[in-house]
XYZ file of C-alpha atoms in Angstrom:
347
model
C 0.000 0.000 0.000
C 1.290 2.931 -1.250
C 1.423 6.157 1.099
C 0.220 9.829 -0.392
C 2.671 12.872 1.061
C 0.753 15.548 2.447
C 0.577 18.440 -0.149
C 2.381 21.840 0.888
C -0.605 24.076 2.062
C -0.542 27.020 0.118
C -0.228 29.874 2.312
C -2.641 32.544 2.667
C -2.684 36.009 3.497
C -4.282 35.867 6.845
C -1.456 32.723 7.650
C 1.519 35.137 6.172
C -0.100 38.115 8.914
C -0.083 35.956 11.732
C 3.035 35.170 11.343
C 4.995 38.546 10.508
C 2.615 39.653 13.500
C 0.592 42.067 11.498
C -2.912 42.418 9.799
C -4.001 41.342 6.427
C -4.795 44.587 4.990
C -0.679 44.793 5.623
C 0.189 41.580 4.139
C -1.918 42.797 0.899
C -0.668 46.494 0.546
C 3.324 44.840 0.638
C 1.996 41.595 -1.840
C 0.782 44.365 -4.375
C 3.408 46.652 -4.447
C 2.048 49.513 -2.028
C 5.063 51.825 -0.384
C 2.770 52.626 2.540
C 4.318 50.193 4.627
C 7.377 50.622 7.445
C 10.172 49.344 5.740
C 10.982 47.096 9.154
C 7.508 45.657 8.956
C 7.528 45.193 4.954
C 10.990 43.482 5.343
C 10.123 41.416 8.096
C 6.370 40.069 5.695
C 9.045 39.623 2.896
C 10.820 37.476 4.684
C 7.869 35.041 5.536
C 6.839 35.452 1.897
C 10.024 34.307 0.605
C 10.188 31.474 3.864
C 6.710 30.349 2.495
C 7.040 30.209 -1.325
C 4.460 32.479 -1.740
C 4.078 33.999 -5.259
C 1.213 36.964 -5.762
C -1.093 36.795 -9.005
C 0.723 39.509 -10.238
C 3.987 37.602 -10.439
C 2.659 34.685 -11.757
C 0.640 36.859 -14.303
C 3.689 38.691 -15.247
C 6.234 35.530 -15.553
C 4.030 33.791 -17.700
C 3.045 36.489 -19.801
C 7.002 38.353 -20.666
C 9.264 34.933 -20.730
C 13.083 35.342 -20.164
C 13.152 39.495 -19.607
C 16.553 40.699 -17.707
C 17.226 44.262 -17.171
C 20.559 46.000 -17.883
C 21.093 49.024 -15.651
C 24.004 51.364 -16.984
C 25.186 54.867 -15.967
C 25.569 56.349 -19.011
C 25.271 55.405 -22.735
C 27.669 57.574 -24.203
C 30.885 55.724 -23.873
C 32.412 53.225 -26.206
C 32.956 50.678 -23.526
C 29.130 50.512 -22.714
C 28.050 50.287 -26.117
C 30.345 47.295 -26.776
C 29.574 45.894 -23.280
C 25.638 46.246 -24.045
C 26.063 44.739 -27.679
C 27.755 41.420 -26.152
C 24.636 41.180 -24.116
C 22.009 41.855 -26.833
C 23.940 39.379 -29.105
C 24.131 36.800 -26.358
C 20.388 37.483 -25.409
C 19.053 37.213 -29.407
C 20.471 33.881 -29.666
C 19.045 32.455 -26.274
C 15.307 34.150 -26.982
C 15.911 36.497 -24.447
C 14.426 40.288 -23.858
C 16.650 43.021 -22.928
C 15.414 45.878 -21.085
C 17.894 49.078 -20.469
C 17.891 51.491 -17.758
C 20.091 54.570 -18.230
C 20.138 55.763 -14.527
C 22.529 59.108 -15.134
C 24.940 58.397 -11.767
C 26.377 55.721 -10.023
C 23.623 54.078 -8.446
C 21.074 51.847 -9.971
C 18.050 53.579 -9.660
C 16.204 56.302 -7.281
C 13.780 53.752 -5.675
C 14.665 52.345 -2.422
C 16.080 48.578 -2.809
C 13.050 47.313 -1.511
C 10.942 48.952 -4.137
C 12.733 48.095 -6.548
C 13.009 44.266 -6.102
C 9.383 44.175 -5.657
C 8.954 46.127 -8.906
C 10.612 43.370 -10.710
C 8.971 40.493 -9.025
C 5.987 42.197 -9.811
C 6.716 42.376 -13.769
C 8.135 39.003 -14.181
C 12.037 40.277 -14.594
C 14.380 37.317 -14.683
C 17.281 39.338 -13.420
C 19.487 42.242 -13.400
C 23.202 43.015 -15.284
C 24.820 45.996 -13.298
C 27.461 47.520 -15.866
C 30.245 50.182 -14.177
C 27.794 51.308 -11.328
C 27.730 50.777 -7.610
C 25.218 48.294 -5.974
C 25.008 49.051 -2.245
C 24.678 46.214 0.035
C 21.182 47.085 1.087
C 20.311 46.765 -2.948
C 22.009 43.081 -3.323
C 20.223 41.829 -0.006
C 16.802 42.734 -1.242
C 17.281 41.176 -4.566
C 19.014 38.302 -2.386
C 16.392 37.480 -0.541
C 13.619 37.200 -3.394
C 16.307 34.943 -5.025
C 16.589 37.541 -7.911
C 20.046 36.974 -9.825
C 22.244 39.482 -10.097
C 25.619 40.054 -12.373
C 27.670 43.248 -11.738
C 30.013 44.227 -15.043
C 33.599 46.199 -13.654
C 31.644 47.031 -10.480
C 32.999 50.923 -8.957
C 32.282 49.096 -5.377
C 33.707 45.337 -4.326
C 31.081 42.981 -4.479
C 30.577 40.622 -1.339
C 31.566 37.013 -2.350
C 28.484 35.539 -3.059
C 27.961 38.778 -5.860
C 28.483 37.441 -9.743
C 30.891 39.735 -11.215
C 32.776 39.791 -14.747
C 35.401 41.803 -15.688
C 38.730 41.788 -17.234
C 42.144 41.059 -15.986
C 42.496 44.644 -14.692
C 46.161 43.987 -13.011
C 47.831 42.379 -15.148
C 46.630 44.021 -18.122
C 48.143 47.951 -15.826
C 51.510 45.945 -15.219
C 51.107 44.940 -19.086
C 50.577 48.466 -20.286
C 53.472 50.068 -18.245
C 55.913 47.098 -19.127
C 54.968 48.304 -22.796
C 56.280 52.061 -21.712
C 59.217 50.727 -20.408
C 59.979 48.384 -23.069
C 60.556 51.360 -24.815
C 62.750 53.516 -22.818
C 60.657 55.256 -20.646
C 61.274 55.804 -17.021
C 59.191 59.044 -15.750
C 55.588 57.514 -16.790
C 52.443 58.963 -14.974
C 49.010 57.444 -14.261
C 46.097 59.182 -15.037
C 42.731 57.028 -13.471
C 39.308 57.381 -13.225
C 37.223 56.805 -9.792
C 40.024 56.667 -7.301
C 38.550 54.046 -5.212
C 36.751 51.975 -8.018
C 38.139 48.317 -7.933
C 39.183 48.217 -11.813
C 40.762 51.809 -11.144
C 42.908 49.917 -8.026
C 43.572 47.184 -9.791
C 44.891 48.999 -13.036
C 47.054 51.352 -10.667
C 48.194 48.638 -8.808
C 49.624 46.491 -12.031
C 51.260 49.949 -13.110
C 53.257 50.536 -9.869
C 54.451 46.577 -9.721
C 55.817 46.855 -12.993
C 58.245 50.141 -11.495
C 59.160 48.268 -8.680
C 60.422 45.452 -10.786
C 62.786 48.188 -12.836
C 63.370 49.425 -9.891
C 62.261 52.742 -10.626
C 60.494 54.300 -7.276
C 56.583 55.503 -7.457
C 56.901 58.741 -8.020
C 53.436 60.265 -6.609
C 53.379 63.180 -8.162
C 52.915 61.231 -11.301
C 49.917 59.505 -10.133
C 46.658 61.707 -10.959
C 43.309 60.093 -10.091
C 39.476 60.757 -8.641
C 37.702 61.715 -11.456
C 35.557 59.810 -13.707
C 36.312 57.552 -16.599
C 36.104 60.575 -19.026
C 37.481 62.584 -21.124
C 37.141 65.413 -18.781
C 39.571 63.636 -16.197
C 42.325 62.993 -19.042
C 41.939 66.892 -19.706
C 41.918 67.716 -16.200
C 44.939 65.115 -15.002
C 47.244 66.086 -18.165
C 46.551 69.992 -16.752
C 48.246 68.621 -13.167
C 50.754 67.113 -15.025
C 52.007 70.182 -16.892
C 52.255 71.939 -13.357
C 55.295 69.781 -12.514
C 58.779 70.597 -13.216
C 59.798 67.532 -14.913
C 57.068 66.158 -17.610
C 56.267 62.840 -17.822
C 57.529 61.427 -21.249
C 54.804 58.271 -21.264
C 51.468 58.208 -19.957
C 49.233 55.147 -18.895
C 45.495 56.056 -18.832
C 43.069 54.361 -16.962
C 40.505 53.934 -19.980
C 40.804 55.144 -23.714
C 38.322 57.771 -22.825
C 40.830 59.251 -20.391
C 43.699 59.077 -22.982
C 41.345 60.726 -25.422
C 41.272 63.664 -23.300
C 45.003 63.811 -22.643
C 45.390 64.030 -26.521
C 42.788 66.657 -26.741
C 44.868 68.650 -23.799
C 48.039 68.118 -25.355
C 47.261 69.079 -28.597
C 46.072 71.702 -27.207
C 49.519 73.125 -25.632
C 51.566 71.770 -28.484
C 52.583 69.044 -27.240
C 53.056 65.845 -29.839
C 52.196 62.436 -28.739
C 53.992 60.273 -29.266
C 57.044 62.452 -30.415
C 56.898 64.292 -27.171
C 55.579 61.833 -24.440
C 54.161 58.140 -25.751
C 50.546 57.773 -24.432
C 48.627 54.227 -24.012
C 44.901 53.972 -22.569
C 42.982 50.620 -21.448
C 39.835 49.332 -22.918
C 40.867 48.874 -26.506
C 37.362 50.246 -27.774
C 36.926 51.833 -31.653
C 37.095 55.522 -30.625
C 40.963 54.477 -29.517
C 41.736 53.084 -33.502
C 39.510 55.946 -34.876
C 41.400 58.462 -32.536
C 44.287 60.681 -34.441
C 47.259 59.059 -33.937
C 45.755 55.935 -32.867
C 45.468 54.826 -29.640
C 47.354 51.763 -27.954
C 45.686 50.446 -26.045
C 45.146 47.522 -23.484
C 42.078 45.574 -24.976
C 39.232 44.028 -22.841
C 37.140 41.473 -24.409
C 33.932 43.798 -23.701
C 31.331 41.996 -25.710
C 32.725 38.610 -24.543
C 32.002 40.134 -20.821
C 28.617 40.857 -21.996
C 27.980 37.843 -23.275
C 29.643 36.205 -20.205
C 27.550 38.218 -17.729
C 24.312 36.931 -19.946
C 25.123 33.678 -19.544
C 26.262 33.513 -15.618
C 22.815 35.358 -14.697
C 20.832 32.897 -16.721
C 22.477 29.778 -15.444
C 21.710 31.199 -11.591
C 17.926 31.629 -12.704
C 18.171 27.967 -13.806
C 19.117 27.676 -10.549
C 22.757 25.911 -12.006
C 25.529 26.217 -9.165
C 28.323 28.329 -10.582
C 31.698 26.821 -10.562
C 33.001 30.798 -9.398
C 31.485 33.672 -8.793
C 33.943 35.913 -10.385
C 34.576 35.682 -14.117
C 37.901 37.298 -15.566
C 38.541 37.574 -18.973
C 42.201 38.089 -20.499
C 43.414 41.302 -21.921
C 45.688 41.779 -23.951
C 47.789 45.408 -25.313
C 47.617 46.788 -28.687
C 50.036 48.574 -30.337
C 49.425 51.475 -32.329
C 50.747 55.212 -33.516
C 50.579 56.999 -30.011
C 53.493 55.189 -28.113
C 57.047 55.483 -29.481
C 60.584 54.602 -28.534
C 62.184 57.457 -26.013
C 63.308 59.829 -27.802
C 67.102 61.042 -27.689
């Protein structure tokens, strides 16, 4: 005689009150999306939600009705790194039947709704997940997502991600250690740095690979040559090359933190007659189109930024499958490029 299981009672909203220690009417307002609710007391029904597997109409509604839909959020959209980053994921996302939805948030966080809001927003309308590119995700953001078991892939995140955070990016050291060995290859000993966000990890990183490859010459780090805190702009490679010029001894090589950056040194040294790469060689990081298009062209360190698109794509999809990830941080190899605007020291 065979023995039937007991089904899993499906929890109700009066069940879900009694046990967050609240009314109904409560339950309901946080199940449909109100934001008239204490964000202790809607945190603490969210958590017997999530404990009890309980799914509103309007999630069920909106997963069966939109399929595979994953929202990229992005700063800005007029950089060449984004543009190659977001068509890896729109490549990666046609071939897998996938719908791409893109916020353009303006600054560095994802968003002006509170984290709570926001996760419930995209329970609500059936989102399969979210692909952070070059923005910060606060803590408070990933543990709201975390706890409705929304994935989550952050692309060159400005903040470190906790462990448990899917991140892709590029091989940030080794490719700054790669760049300045380049410089040095070919002569050069006063070389500056010129980053973006000072305390961004691919920023760190990317500094951190430059001043290894001067200790192992042997040449000392040399602060004054080290210009960072602004953005990854051209506005920062204008501004840094202007701090530069104030010193008494020019650099005669530059390493830039992104081609962006590098494309605003140029600007700035054109601008004061100054020749690159006759007068000081100049190399970025990214190894984007506006770098080759530039005038001379750019070398550059080259990220494989549609293949991190692509990789980010894949990584979120495979935790929605609920697939256990063999790492939680994918790096992809870089490589430099060598065009017109470095040269051999001259003299």
């Amino acid at each position: 005689m065979t023995t039937k299981l007991p089904e899993r009672t499906k929890p109700t909203l009066a069940s879900v009150a009694r046990q967050a220690g609240v009314s109904a009417p409560t339950v309901s307002k946080v199940v449909n999306g109100r934001d008239d609710v204490a964000p202790e007391t809607r945190a603490r029904i969210l958590a017997v939600l999530e404990q009890a597997g309980y799914q509103s109409p309007l999630q069920r509604r909106a997963a069966t009705e939109n399929g595979t839909v994953v929202e990229v959020v992005i700063d800005v959209l007029d950089s060449a790194y984004t543009i190659e980053v977001l068509n890896g994921i729109l490549q990666s996302a046609a071939a897998a039947d996938v719908e791409i939805l893109v916020s353009v948030t303006g600054q560095s966080v994802p968003g002006r709704r509170s984290p709570e809001r926001r996760a419930q927003r995209m329970m609500e309308e059936g989102r399969t997940g979210m692909i952070v590119v070059t923005s910060a995700f606060s803590e408070a953001q990933l543990h709201a997502f975390r706890r409705r078991q929304i994935p989550v892939v952050v692309i060159d995140p400005l903040n470190p991600p906790s462990a448990d955070v899917v991140s892709v990016g590029a091989t940030n050291w080794a490719g700054g250690k790669a760049a300045t060995e380049h410089l040095l290859g070919l002569g050069h000993r006063r070389i500056a740095y010129i980053g973006g966000i000072e305390g961004s990890e691919c920023n760190q990183a990317r500094l951190h690979g430059y001043m290894a490859a001067l200790m192992a010459q042997g040449i000392k780090v040399d602060p004054q040559y080290i210009v960072s805190g602004g953005r990854f702009r051209t506005e920062s490679g204008v501004n840094g090359f202007r701090e530069l010029l104030k010193l008494d001894h020019l650099p005669t090589a530059i390493f830039a933190g992104s081609d962006t950056i590098a494309l605003g040194v140029l600007s700035e040294a054109r601008r004061h007659g100054i020749r690159i790469p006759e007068d000081i060689s100049l190399i970025g990081f990214d190894g984007t189109s506006q770098g080759e298009q530039s005038v001379p062209s750019l070398s550059s360190v080259a990220q494989p930024l549609e293949e991190m698109g692509r990789a980010a794509l894949r990584s979120l999809l495979r935790q929605a499958r609920g697939e256990v990830l063999d790492s939680h941080r994918v790096e992809l190899a870089t490589q430099v490029v060598v065009r017109e605007s470095t040269a051999p020291l001259a003299g």
